Amino acid sequence: MSSPILGIDLGTTHSLVGVVDSGFPILLADAEGQRLTPSAVAVGEDGSLTVGRAALRQRALHPERVVTSVKRLMGRRTGESDWQPPYDLAALGLTAVDVSAAILRHLKGIAERAMEQPLNRAVITVPAFFNEPQREATQRAAVQAGLQVERLLSEPTAAALAYGLEKGSERQRVAVYDLGGGTFDVSVLELRDGVFEVLATAGNTQLGGDDLDRRIARHLLRQLQAEGGVWEASQAETVLAALTVAAEEAKKALSSAEEAPISLPFVDGIHSLSTVLTRADLERLASPWVDATRVHCQRALTDAGLDFADLDEVVLVGGSTRMPLVRQRVAQWFGRDPHVSTHPDEAIAMGAVIQAGMLAGDLRQLLLLDVTPLSLGIETYGGLMNVLIPRNSTLPCKAGEMFTNPVANQKSMLIRVLQGEREMARDNWELGRVEVPFVPGPKGSARVGVQFSIDADGLLEVLARDTHTGVDSILTIQRTAVDVTDGEVEKMIAESVDHALDDMTERQWTEAAMKGREMVDSVAAAVAALNDGMESEERASLEEAVVELKRLLEDPAQPLSRLKAAIQELDDLTQELAVRLVEQAMEESLQRRGVL
Ligand code: AMP
């Protein structure tokens, strides 16, 4: 099996990594159980690099040694960025690519520990507005981290994938509104034939949740000043930093609560702040901040040659879109309820994982059904229909079964996915087929699990797994294969009723025939094993019964009752044979051990 491809959101403030595992996209947690890794790297005196929360913890002591928001410096020459970092990369002996590589290596490590295997391929998201040097720098960072980049995926496209918007069959236009910690961007995408194209993108690299935190902090500072706090510029900085931390905490709490208490005893060593920030206070402070994003939405739409009303969907991503005020304003401007998720800060990573899964072939949403008008199943040995999901099942649904090899040394099993109500596979419609390889072995030794799942949108995914090796096979079905009209459904059901009796007889005949063939084989094996231990008369009657059974098996026109009788007869004749085989085996074993 090819190893999974990682999906990585290399974000300005946070990064995430995930994979498709057993058909499901998941984000992976580090040893502390956290999925979000701060995009922070601390540089030790000896040049050693520490990534994530451990790096942030060092910021209080050595702010100049902790690199954050390095994404803003990617692909830019020194001084070219409109953002001035509080650290000096050159003095630390690093480049932005080195720092990004350290973050990527850390994420790779999280995934490898979680998946217990080396992983070296990835899909990495980049902002839609990233230019060639910025993309190239990201690519270099990946290579430095030991990752082969399978695709650089634009962040809004990833978000749209996470919300499942690629499943729409028609030409769709989607706006992705991404308000994170440090930046805001909005993109307008168009989905054509299942592929997203970014029509336009706009935003502000200086507008994010952090700005709002500072606004709140200044508001709190004014309260402190009103209580008599006066500081030197340098001390004011320290106080403001403490207030900013408290401000962010309160802001987050106010996304679900109406009030957030703030208590900062002796912030400056003398004064204490004890207050309550209400949702209304926050919204007053946040209102101009949110409204500043509107002009960018308008701009992106104008560039795409569209109007708010032309959009089919609006998607929210980024941690700041958890704020009710943001959701409210977006709904108002766009005239529709936006898609929101409980983890808006994970949407881009989820999209990267989904894209990675699609590239690795682990994930394929296959075909579109409005309902399950007909039963879905697979063909089993002997040409029978084995129903996994019966007709009229309520969506979403999932069903599976384990299959084995009917013949020794088989190398693979052909799985034919069928739709229809008839007992015999050939009378149903084939939706697709997949060859599932497994390790050859004795008859009945393979274990192949086949799982059908249909999601709420009616998409069928067929997953076949050799449980010995864990190798998965996923089926590709032409979308057109499912255009089942009402007329066809009616015809199929009517035929299944008309042929019910014949079909049932044929199924029973086939099942009996499989049993008969199995007996013919095992009798031949038993006769060979007993060799001389058989009377010639006994051998003759057995051979006669075998010949008769074989003759009946050759001729499907034979009545079921005769076939069953012949099987019964052979079964009776071999009863005694079986006992003798066991006795012989025991005797041999005792002799080998020197007991007899
Ligand atoms: P991101 O860059 O997407 O990780 O978003 C981070 C930003 O989201 C930060 O400014 C956080 O303060 C903000 N954020 C996270 N959770 C919430 C929340 N529950 N309510 C408001 N803002 C939040």
Coordinates of C-alpha atoms and ligand atoms in Angstrom, one line a residue:
M1 CA 0.0 0.0 0.0
S2 CA 1.3 3.5 -0.8
S3 CA 1.7 5.4 2.4
P4 CA -0.8 8.1 3.2
I5 CA -0.2 11.7 2.0
L6 CA -0.3 14.3 4.7
G7 CA -2.6 17.3 4.5
I8 CA -1.0 20.3 6.1
D9 CA -2.3 23.8 6.9
L10 CA 0.9 25.8 7.5
G11 CA -0.8 28.8 9.1
T12 CA 0.4 32.2 10.2
T13 CA -0.5 31.6 13.9
H14 CA -1.3 27.9 13.9
S15 CA -0.6 24.8 11.9
L16 CA -2.3 21.5 11.6
V17 CA -1.6 18.1 10.1
G18 CA -3.9 15.2 9.2
V19 CA -4.3 12.1 7.0
V20 CA -7.0 10.0 5.6
D21 CA -7.1 6.9 7.8
S22 CA -9.4 4.0 6.9
G23 CA -11.4 6.1 4.5
F24 CA -11.8 9.0 7.0
P25 CA -10.1 12.4 7.0
I26 CA -8.7 13.1 10.5
L27 CA -6.5 15.7 12.1
L28 CA -3.8 14.3 14.2
A29 CA -3.0 15.3 17.8
D30 CA 0.5 15.7 19.3
A31 CA 1.7 14.0 22.5
E32 CA -0.3 16.5 24.6
G33 CA -3.5 15.7 22.7
Q34 CA -3.5 19.0 20.8
R35 CA -4.3 19.3 17.2
L36 CA -3.4 23.0 16.8
T37 CA 0.3 23.6 16.8
P38 CA 1.3 27.2 17.3
S39 CA 3.5 28.3 14.3
A40 CA 6.2 29.4 16.7
V41 CA 9.8 28.4 16.8
A42 CA 12.2 29.2 19.7
V43 CA 15.9 29.4 18.9
G44 CA 18.1 28.2 21.7
E45 CA 21.5 29.8 22.5
D46 CA 23.1 26.7 20.9
G47 CA 21.0 27.2 17.7
S48 CA 18.6 24.4 18.6
L49 CA 15.0 24.8 17.5
T50 CA 11.9 24.2 19.6
V51 CA 8.5 24.3 17.9
G52 CA 4.9 24.9 19.0
R53 CA 3.6 25.5 22.5
A54 CA 7.0 24.8 24.0
A55 CA 8.4 27.7 21.9
L56 CA 5.6 30.0 23.0
R57 CA 6.3 29.3 26.6
Q58 CA 9.8 30.8 26.1
R59 CA 8.4 34.0 24.7
A60 CA 8.0 35.7 28.1
L61 CA 11.7 35.2 28.9
H62 CA 13.3 35.6 25.5
P63 CA 10.9 37.4 23.2
E64 CA 13.7 38.1 20.7
R65 CA 14.4 34.4 20.4
V66 CA 10.9 33.3 19.6
V67 CA 9.9 33.4 15.9
T68 CA 6.2 33.8 15.2
S69 CA 4.1 34.7 12.1
V70 CA 7.1 33.7 9.9
K71 CA 4.6 33.0 7.1
R72 CA 4.5 36.8 6.5
L73 CA 8.2 36.8 5.6
M74 CA 8.1 33.8 3.3
G75 CA 9.4 34.5 -0.2
R76 CA 10.2 38.1 0.7
R77 CA 13.5 39.8 0.7
T78 CA 14.6 41.5 4.0
G79 CA 12.7 44.7 4.6
E80 CA 10.3 43.9 1.7
S81 CA 7.5 42.8 4.0
D82 CA 5.1 45.4 5.2
W83 CA 5.3 43.8 8.6
Q84 CA 8.1 44.3 11.0
P85 CA 8.7 41.3 13.2
P86 CA 9.8 41.7 16.9
Y87 CA 12.8 39.5 16.2
D88 CA 15.8 39.6 13.9
L89 CA 15.9 36.4 11.8
A90 CA 19.4 37.2 10.4
A91 CA 20.8 37.7 13.9
L92 CA 19.4 34.3 14.8
G93 CA 21.1 32.8 11.8
L94 CA 17.9 31.6 10.2
T95 CA 15.8 32.3 7.1
A96 CA 12.0 32.2 6.9
V97 CA 12.4 29.0 5.0
D98 CA 14.4 27.4 7.8
V99 CA 11.8 28.3 10.4
S100 CA 8.9 27.0 8.2
A101 CA 10.9 23.8 7.6
A102 CA 11.2 23.4 11.4
I103 CA 7.4 23.7 11.8
L104 CA 6.8 21.3 8.9
R105 CA 9.3 18.8 10.4
H106 CA 7.5 19.0 13.7
L107 CA 4.1 18.3 12.0
K108 CA 5.6 15.4 10.1
G109 CA 6.8 14.0 13.4
I110 CA 3.3 14.4 15.0
A111 CA 1.9 12.4 12.1
E112 CA 4.5 9.8 12.0
R113 CA 4.1 9.1 15.7
A114 CA 0.3 8.9 15.4
M115 CA 0.4 6.7 12.3
E116 CA 3.4 4.7 13.3
Q117 CA 5.1 4.9 9.9
P118 CA 7.4 7.2 8.0
L119 CA 5.4 9.8 6.0
N120 CA 7.1 11.9 3.4
R121 CA 4.5 13.2 1.0
A122 CA 2.2 16.2 1.6
V123 CA -0.4 18.6 0.3
I124 CA 0.3 22.0 1.8
T125 CA -2.1 24.9 1.7
V126 CA -1.0 28.4 0.8
P127 CA -3.0 31.7 0.6
A128 CA -4.6 32.2 -2.8
F129 CA -2.7 35.5 -3.1
F130 CA 0.7 33.9 -2.5
N131 CA 2.9 34.8 -5.5
E132 CA 5.5 32.6 -7.2
P133 CA 8.4 33.3 -4.8
Q134 CA 6.2 32.8 -1.8
R135 CA 5.0 29.4 -3.1
E136 CA 8.5 28.5 -4.1
A137 CA 9.7 29.3 -0.6
T138 CA 7.0 27.1 0.9
Q139 CA 8.1 24.3 -1.4
R140 CA 11.7 24.7 -0.4
A141 CA 10.7 24.6 3.3
A142 CA 8.9 21.3 2.7
V143 CA 11.9 19.7 0.9
Q144 CA 14.1 20.8 3.8
A145 CA 11.7 19.1 6.2
G146 CA 11.9 15.9 4.2
L147 CA 8.5 16.2 2.5
Q148 CA 7.7 15.9 -1.1
V149 CA 5.0 18.3 -2.1
E150 CA 2.3 16.6 -4.0
R151 CA 0.3 19.8 -4.3
L152 CA 0.3 23.4 -3.0
L153 CA -3.4 23.9 -2.5
S154 CA -5.0 27.3 -2.2
E155 CA -6.5 27.9 1.2
P156 CA -10.0 28.9 0.0
T157 CA -10.1 25.9 -2.2
A158 CA -9.2 23.7 0.8
A159 CA -12.0 25.4 2.8
A160 CA -14.6 24.7 0.1
L161 CA -13.4 21.1 -0.1
A162 CA -13.8 20.8 3.7
Y163 CA -17.4 21.9 3.4
G164 CA -18.0 19.4 0.7
L165 CA -18.8 22.0 -1.9
E166 CA -17.0 20.2 -4.7
K167 CA -19.9 17.7 -4.8
G168 CA -22.3 20.1 -6.4
S169 CA -22.8 19.0 -10.0
E170 CA -23.6 22.4 -11.3
R171 CA -21.4 25.5 -11.9
Q172 CA -21.3 27.0 -8.4
R173 CA -19.8 30.2 -7.1
V174 CA -18.5 30.3 -3.6
A175 CA -17.1 33.0 -1.5
V176 CA -14.6 32.0 1.2
Y177 CA -14.4 34.5 4.1
D178 CA -11.3 33.8 6.1
L179 CA -10.8 35.9 9.2
G180 CA -7.9 34.4 11.3
G181 CA -5.6 35.7 14.0
G182 CA -3.4 37.9 11.9
T183 CA -4.9 38.3 8.5
F184 CA -8.1 38.5 6.6
D185 CA -8.8 37.3 3.1
V186 CA -11.8 36.7 1.0
S187 CA -11.8 34.7 -2.3
V188 CA -14.4 34.1 -4.9
L189 CA -14.3 30.6 -6.4
E190 CA -16.0 29.0 -9.2
L191 CA -16.6 25.3 -9.4
R192 CA -16.6 23.9 -12.9
D193 CA -16.7 20.1 -13.5
G194 CA -15.6 19.4 -10.0
V195 CA -12.6 21.7 -10.0
F196 CA -12.4 25.0 -8.2
E197 CA -10.9 28.0 -9.9
V198 CA -10.1 31.1 -7.8
L199 CA -11.7 34.0 -9.7
A200 CA -10.5 36.7 -7.4
T201 CA -9.0 37.3 -4.0
A202 CA -8.7 40.3 -1.7
G203 CA -7.9 41.0 1.8
N204 CA -5.7 42.7 4.4
T205 CA -2.6 41.1 5.8
Q206 CA -2.8 43.3 8.9
L207 CA -6.4 42.6 9.8
G208 CA -7.2 39.8 12.2
G209 CA -8.2 38.7 15.6
D210 CA -5.0 40.1 17.0
D211 CA -6.0 43.7 16.0
L212 CA -9.3 43.3 17.9
D213 CA -7.4 42.0 21.0
R214 CA -5.3 45.2 20.9
R215 CA -8.4 47.3 20.6
I216 CA -9.9 45.6 23.6
A217 CA -6.6 45.9 25.5
R218 CA -6.5 49.7 24.8
H219 CA -10.0 49.9 26.1
L220 CA -9.0 48.1 29.3
L221 CA -5.9 50.4 29.5
R222 CA -8.1 53.4 29.5
Q223 CA -10.0 52.0 32.4
L224 CA -6.8 51.4 34.3
Q225 CA -5.7 54.9 33.5
A226 CA -8.9 56.2 34.8
E227 CA -8.0 54.5 38.1
G228 CA -4.8 56.4 38.2
G229 CA -2.3 54.2 36.4
V230 CA 0.4 56.3 34.7
W231 CA 3.4 54.6 33.1
E232 CA 6.6 55.2 31.3
A233 CA 6.4 54.1 27.7
S234 CA 8.4 50.9 28.3
Q235 CA 6.2 49.9 31.2
A236 CA 3.1 50.7 29.3
E237 CA 4.2 48.1 26.7
T238 CA 4.4 45.4 29.4
V239 CA 1.0 46.3 30.8
L240 CA -0.5 46.4 27.4
A241 CA 0.9 42.9 26.7
A242 CA -0.7 41.5 29.8
L243 CA -4.0 43.2 28.9
T244 CA -3.9 41.8 25.4
V245 CA -3.7 38.3 26.7
A246 CA -6.7 38.9 29.0
A247 CA -8.5 40.6 26.1
E248 CA -8.2 37.6 23.8
E249 CA -9.4 35.3 26.5
A250 CA -12.4 37.5 27.2
K251 CA -13.1 37.9 23.5
K252 CA -13.2 34.1 23.0
A253 CA -15.4 33.5 26.0
L254 CA -17.9 36.1 24.6
S255 CA -18.5 34.0 21.5
S256 CA -20.7 31.8 23.7
A257 CA -21.2 33.8 26.9
E258 CA -22.9 37.2 27.3
E259 CA -20.3 38.4 29.9
A260 CA -16.7 37.8 30.6
P261 CA -15.1 38.7 33.9
I262 CA -11.5 40.1 33.7
S263 CA -9.4 40.1 36.8
L264 CA -5.7 41.3 36.7
P265 CA -4.3 41.9 40.1
F266 CA -1.3 44.2 40.2
V267 CA -0.9 44.4 36.4
D268 CA 1.8 47.0 36.8
G269 CA 2.8 46.0 40.3
I270 CA 0.5 48.6 41.9
H271 CA -2.8 48.7 40.1
S272 CA -5.3 46.0 39.7
L273 CA -8.0 45.6 37.1
S274 CA -11.2 43.9 37.9
T275 CA -14.0 44.4 35.4
V276 CA -16.6 42.7 33.3
L277 CA -16.7 42.8 29.6
T278 CA -20.1 42.3 28.1
R279 CA -21.0 41.0 24.6
A280 CA -22.4 44.5 23.9
D281 CA -19.0 46.1 24.9
L282 CA -17.1 43.7 22.7
E283 CA -19.4 44.3 19.7
R284 CA -19.1 48.0 20.1
L285 CA -15.3 47.7 19.9
A286 CA -15.5 45.0 17.2
S287 CA -18.0 46.7 14.9
P288 CA -15.6 48.9 12.9
W289 CA -13.1 46.0 12.8
V290 CA -15.6 43.7 11.2
D291 CA -16.9 46.4 8.9
A292 CA -13.4 46.9 7.6
T293 CA -13.7 43.5 5.9
R294 CA -16.7 44.5 3.9
V295 CA -14.8 46.6 1.4
H296 CA -12.5 43.6 0.6
C297 CA -15.6 41.4 0.0
Q298 CA -16.9 44.0 -2.4
R299 CA -13.5 44.3 -4.1
A300 CA -13.2 40.5 -4.6
L301 CA -16.6 40.3 -6.1
T302 CA -16.0 43.3 -8.4
D303 CA -12.8 41.7 -9.6
A304 CA -14.7 38.5 -10.3
G305 CA -17.3 40.4 -12.2
L306 CA -20.0 39.4 -9.7
D307 CA -22.4 40.8 -7.2
F308 CA -23.3 39.5 -3.7
A309 CA -26.4 38.0 -5.1
D310 CA -24.6 36.0 -7.7
L311 CA -23.0 33.7 -5.1
D312 CA -24.4 30.3 -4.4
E313 CA -22.6 29.7 -1.1
V314 CA -20.6 31.6 1.5
V315 CA -18.1 29.7 3.7
L316 CA -16.6 31.0 6.9
V317 CA -13.1 29.9 8.0
G318 CA -10.6 31.1 10.6
G319 CA -10.9 31.3 14.3
S320 CA -12.4 34.8 14.4
T321 CA -15.4 33.7 12.5
R322 CA -16.6 32.0 15.7
M323 CA -17.7 35.5 16.7
P324 CA -21.5 35.9 16.4
L325 CA -21.0 39.4 15.2
V326 CA -18.9 38.3 12.3
R327 CA -21.4 35.6 11.3
Q328 CA -24.2 38.2 11.5
R329 CA -22.5 40.8 9.4
V330 CA -21.5 38.3 6.7
A331 CA -25.1 36.9 6.5
Q332 CA -26.3 40.5 6.2
W333 CA -23.9 41.5 3.4
F334 CA -24.2 38.3 1.4
G335 CA -27.9 37.9 1.9
R336 CA -27.6 34.3 2.9
D337 CA -26.6 32.2 5.9
P338 CA -23.0 31.3 5.7
H339 CA -21.7 27.7 6.1
V340 CA -20.1 27.5 9.5
S341 CA -18.4 24.7 11.3
T342 CA -17.7 24.0 14.9
H343 CA -14.0 24.2 14.1
P344 CA -13.6 27.0 11.6
D345 CA -9.9 27.1 12.4
E346 CA -9.5 23.5 11.2
A347 CA -11.5 23.8 7.9
I348 CA -8.4 24.5 5.8
A349 CA -6.4 21.6 7.2
M350 CA -9.4 19.3 6.7
G351 CA -9.6 20.4 3.1
A352 CA -5.9 19.7 2.7
V353 CA -6.4 16.2 4.1
I354 CA -9.3 15.6 1.8
Q355 CA -7.2 16.7 -1.2
A356 CA -4.4 14.5 0.0
G357 CA -6.8 11.5 0.3
M358 CA -8.1 12.1 -3.2
L359 CA -4.5 12.2 -4.6
A360 CA -3.6 9.0 -2.7
G361 CA -6.7 7.3 -3.9
D362 CA -7.9 6.8 -0.3
L363 CA -10.9 8.8 -0.7
R364 CA -13.2 9.0 -3.6
Q365 CA -16.7 10.1 -3.5
L366 CA -18.1 8.0 -6.2
L367 CA -21.5 8.4 -7.4
L368 CA -24.5 10.5 -6.9
L369 CA -27.8 8.9 -5.9
D370 CA -30.8 10.9 -4.8
V371 CA -32.1 8.0 -2.8
T372 CA -31.5 4.2 -2.6
P373 CA -34.3 3.3 -5.0
L374 CA -32.8 -0.1 -5.5
S375 CA -30.7 -2.5 -3.4
L376 CA -26.9 -2.3 -3.6
G377 CA -24.7 -5.3 -3.2
I378 CA -21.9 -7.3 -4.7
E379 CA -21.6 -10.4 -6.7
T380 CA -20.5 -13.5 -4.7
Y381 CA -19.2 -16.8 -5.8
G382 CA -21.5 -18.6 -8.1
G383 CA -22.9 -15.4 -9.6
L384 CA -25.3 -14.6 -6.8
M385 CA -26.3 -11.1 -5.7
N386 CA -25.4 -10.4 -2.1
V387 CA -27.3 -7.4 -0.9
L388 CA -25.4 -5.1 1.5
I389 CA -27.8 -2.1 1.5
P390 CA -31.4 -3.0 0.8
R391 CA -33.7 -0.9 -1.3
N392 CA -35.4 2.0 0.4
S393 CA -32.7 2.4 3.1
T394 CA -32.6 5.7 4.8
L395 CA -29.6 7.8 4.1
P396 CA -27.0 8.1 5.4
C397 CA -26.2 4.4 5.9
K398 CA -23.3 2.0 6.0
A399 CA -23.1 -1.7 5.8
G400 CA -20.4 -4.2 5.3
E401 CA -19.5 -7.9 5.2
M402 CA -16.5 -10.1 5.3
F403 CA -15.7 -12.3 2.3
T404 CA -13.1 -15.0 1.8
N405 CA -11.5 -16.9 -1.1
P406 CA -13.6 -19.9 -2.3
V407 CA -10.6 -21.4 -4.1
A408 CA -7.0 -22.0 -2.8
N409 CA -4.2 -19.8 -4.0
Q410 CA -6.4 -17.1 -5.4
K411 CA -4.4 -13.9 -5.7
S412 CA -7.3 -11.5 -5.8
M413 CA -11.0 -11.2 -5.6
L414 CA -13.1 -9.4 -8.1
I415 CA -15.7 -7.2 -6.5
R416 CA -18.5 -6.2 -8.7
V417 CA -20.8 -3.6 -7.3
L418 CA -24.4 -4.2 -8.3
Q419 CA -27.7 -2.5 -8.1
G420 CA -31.0 -4.2 -8.5
E421 CA -33.5 -6.6 -7.0
R422 CA -32.8 -9.9 -8.8
E423 CA -31.2 -12.9 -7.1
M424 CA -28.6 -13.5 -9.8
A425 CA -25.9 -11.0 -10.3
R426 CA -26.2 -11.1 -14.1
D427 CA -29.8 -9.7 -13.9
N428 CA -28.7 -6.7 -12.0
W429 CA -26.9 -3.6 -13.1
E430 CA -23.2 -3.4 -12.6
L431 CA -22.1 0.0 -11.2
G432 CA -18.4 -0.8 -11.1
R433 CA -15.8 -3.4 -10.2
V434 CA -12.6 -3.5 -8.4
E435 CA -9.9 -6.2 -8.1
V436 CA -8.9 -6.7 -4.5
P437 CA -5.5 -8.3 -4.2
F438 CA -4.7 -10.5 -1.2
V439 CA -1.9 -12.8 -0.1
P440 CA -2.6 -16.2 -1.7
G441 CA -3.3 -19.0 0.7
P442 CA -5.5 -22.0 1.3
K443 CA -9.2 -21.8 0.6
G444 CA -11.0 -19.7 3.1
S445 CA -7.9 -18.0 4.4
A446 CA -8.4 -14.6 2.9
R447 CA -10.4 -12.0 4.8
V448 CA -11.7 -9.2 2.7
G449 CA -14.0 -6.7 4.3
V450 CA -16.2 -4.8 1.9
Q451 CA -17.9 -1.7 3.2
F452 CA -20.5 0.4 1.4
S453 CA -21.4 3.7 2.8
I454 CA -23.8 6.3 1.4
D455 CA -23.6 9.7 2.9
A456 CA -26.5 12.2 3.4
D457 CA -25.9 13.5 -0.2
G458 CA -26.4 10.0 -1.6
L459 CA -22.8 9.4 -2.5
L460 CA -21.7 5.8 -2.4
E461 CA -18.2 4.9 -1.4
V462 CA -17.0 1.3 -1.7
L463 CA -14.1 0.3 0.4
A464 CA -12.6 -3.2 0.2
R465 CA -9.8 -4.1 2.6
D466 CA -7.6 -7.2 2.9
T467 CA -7.7 -7.4 6.7
H468 CA -4.5 -9.4 6.8
T469 CA -2.4 -6.7 5.1
G470 CA -4.6 -3.7 5.7
V471 CA -4.4 -2.9 2.0
D472 CA -7.4 -0.9 0.8
S473 CA -9.0 -0.9 -2.6
I474 CA -11.4 1.8 -3.6
L475 CA -13.7 1.6 -6.4
T476 CA -14.0 4.1 -9.3
I477 CA -17.4 4.2 -10.8
Q478 CA -18.5 6.4 -13.7
R479 CA -21.0 8.9 -12.5
T480 CA -23.2 8.3 -15.5
A481 CA -23.7 4.7 -14.4
V482 CA -26.3 5.8 -11.8
D483 CA -28.7 7.6 -13.8
V484 CA -31.6 5.4 -12.8
T485 CA -34.9 6.8 -13.9
D486 CA -38.2 6.1 -12.1
G487 CA -39.2 4.0 -15.1
E488 CA -36.1 1.8 -14.8
V489 CA -36.7 1.3 -11.1
E490 CA -40.3 0.3 -11.7
K491 CA -39.2 -2.1 -14.4
M492 CA -36.5 -3.7 -12.2
I493 CA -39.0 -4.2 -9.4
A494 CA -41.7 -5.6 -11.6
E495 CA -39.2 -8.0 -13.2
S496 CA -38.0 -9.1 -9.8
V497 CA -41.6 -9.9 -8.8
D498 CA -42.3 -11.7 -12.1
H499 CA -39.2 -13.8 -11.8
A500 CA -39.4 -14.3 -8.1
L501 CA -40.0 -18.0 -8.2
D502 CA -37.5 -18.8 -11.0
D503 CA -34.9 -16.5 -9.4
M504 CA -35.3 -18.2 -6.0
T505 CA -35.0 -21.7 -7.5
E506 CA -31.9 -20.6 -9.4
R507 CA -30.4 -19.2 -6.3
Q508 CA -31.1 -22.4 -4.3
W509 CA -29.7 -24.5 -7.2
T510 CA -26.6 -22.4 -7.3
E511 CA -26.1 -22.6 -3.6
A512 CA -26.6 -26.4 -3.7
A513 CA -24.2 -26.7 -6.7
M514 CA -21.5 -24.8 -4.8
K515 CA -21.9 -27.2 -1.9
G516 CA -21.9 -30.2 -4.4
R517 CA -18.6 -29.0 -6.0
E518 CA -17.1 -28.5 -2.7
M519 CA -18.0 -32.1 -1.7
V520 CA -16.6 -33.5 -5.0
D521 CA -13.3 -31.9 -4.2
S522 CA -13.2 -33.0 -0.6
V523 CA -14.1 -36.6 -1.5
A524 CA -11.3 -36.7 -4.0
A525 CA -8.9 -35.5 -1.3
A526 CA -10.1 -38.0 1.2
V527 CA -9.8 -40.9 -1.2
A528 CA -6.3 -39.9 -2.0
A529 CA -5.4 -39.6 1.7
L530 CA -6.8 -43.0 2.7
N531 CA -5.2 -44.6 -0.3
D532 CA -5.1 -48.4 0.4
G533 CA -7.2 -48.1 3.5
M534 CA -10.4 -48.6 1.4
E535 CA -12.3 -51.6 0.2
S536 CA -12.5 -51.7 -3.6
E537 CA -16.3 -52.0 -3.3
E538 CA -16.5 -49.0 -1.2
R539 CA -14.4 -47.1 -3.6
A540 CA -16.5 -48.1 -6.5
S541 CA -19.8 -46.9 -4.9
L542 CA -18.2 -43.7 -3.9
E543 CA -16.9 -43.1 -7.4
E544 CA -20.3 -43.8 -8.8
A545 CA -21.9 -41.3 -6.6
V546 CA -19.3 -38.7 -7.5
V547 CA -19.8 -39.3 -11.2
E548 CA -23.6 -38.9 -10.8
L549 CA -23.2 -35.7 -8.8
K550 CA -20.8 -34.3 -11.4
R551 CA -23.2 -35.1 -14.2
L552 CA -26.0 -33.2 -12.4
L553 CA -23.7 -30.3 -11.7
E554 CA -22.9 -29.9 -15.4
D555 CA -26.6 -29.5 -16.2
P556 CA -28.4 -26.5 -14.7
A557 CA -31.7 -27.9 -16.2
Q558 CA -31.7 -30.6 -13.6
P559 CA -34.3 -30.2 -10.9
L560 CA -33.1 -28.9 -7.6
S561 CA -34.6 -31.9 -5.8
R562 CA -32.4 -34.3 -7.8
L563 CA -29.3 -32.3 -7.1
K564 CA -30.0 -32.2 -3.4
A565 CA -30.7 -35.9 -3.3
A566 CA -27.3 -36.7 -5.0
I567 CA -25.5 -34.4 -2.6
Q568 CA -27.2 -36.2 0.3
E569 CA -26.2 -39.6 -1.0
L570 CA -22.6 -38.7 -1.3
D571 CA -22.7 -37.1 2.1
D572 CA -24.1 -40.4 3.6
L573 CA -21.4 -42.4 1.9
T574 CA -18.6 -40.3 3.2
Q575 CA -19.8 -40.2 6.8
E576 CA -17.8 -43.3 7.6
L577 CA -14.9 -42.1 5.5
A578 CA -14.5 -39.0 7.6
V579 CA -14.4 -41.0 10.8
R580 CA -11.7 -43.3 9.3
L581 CA -9.7 -40.3 8.1
V582 CA -9.6 -38.9 11.7
E583 CA -8.6 -42.3 13.1
Q584 CA -5.9 -42.6 10.5
A585 CA -4.6 -39.2 11.3
M586 CA -4.4 -39.9 15.0
E587 CA -2.7 -43.2 14.5
E588 CA -0.1 -41.5 12.3
S589 CA 0.5 -38.9 14.9
L590 CA 0.9 -41.3 17.7
Q591 CA 3.3 -43.4 15.6
R592 CA 5.4 -40.3 14.9
R593 CA 5.6 -39.6 18.6
G594 CA 6.6 -43.2 19.2
V595 CA 3.6 -44.0 21.3
L596 CA 2.5 -47.0 19.1
Ligands
AMP1 P1 -6.8 31.2 13.1 O1 -5.7 32.1 12.6 O2 -7.7 30.8 12.1 O3 -6.2 30.1 14.0 O4 -7.6 32.1 14.1 C1 -7.1 32.6 15.3 C2 -7.9 33.8 15.8 O5 -9.2 33.3 16.1 C3 -7.3 34.4 17.0 O6 -7.4 35.8 16.9 C4 -8.3 33.9 18.1 O7 -8.4 34.9 19.1 C5 -9.6 33.8 17.3 N1 -10.5 32.9 18.0 C6 -10.3 31.7 18.4 N2 -11.4 31.2 19.0 C7 -12.3 32.2 19.1 C8 -13.6 32.3 19.7 N3 -14.2 31.3 20.3 N4 -14.2 33.5 19.5 C9 -13.6 34.5 18.9 N5 -12.4 34.5 18.3 C10 -11.7 33.3 18.4

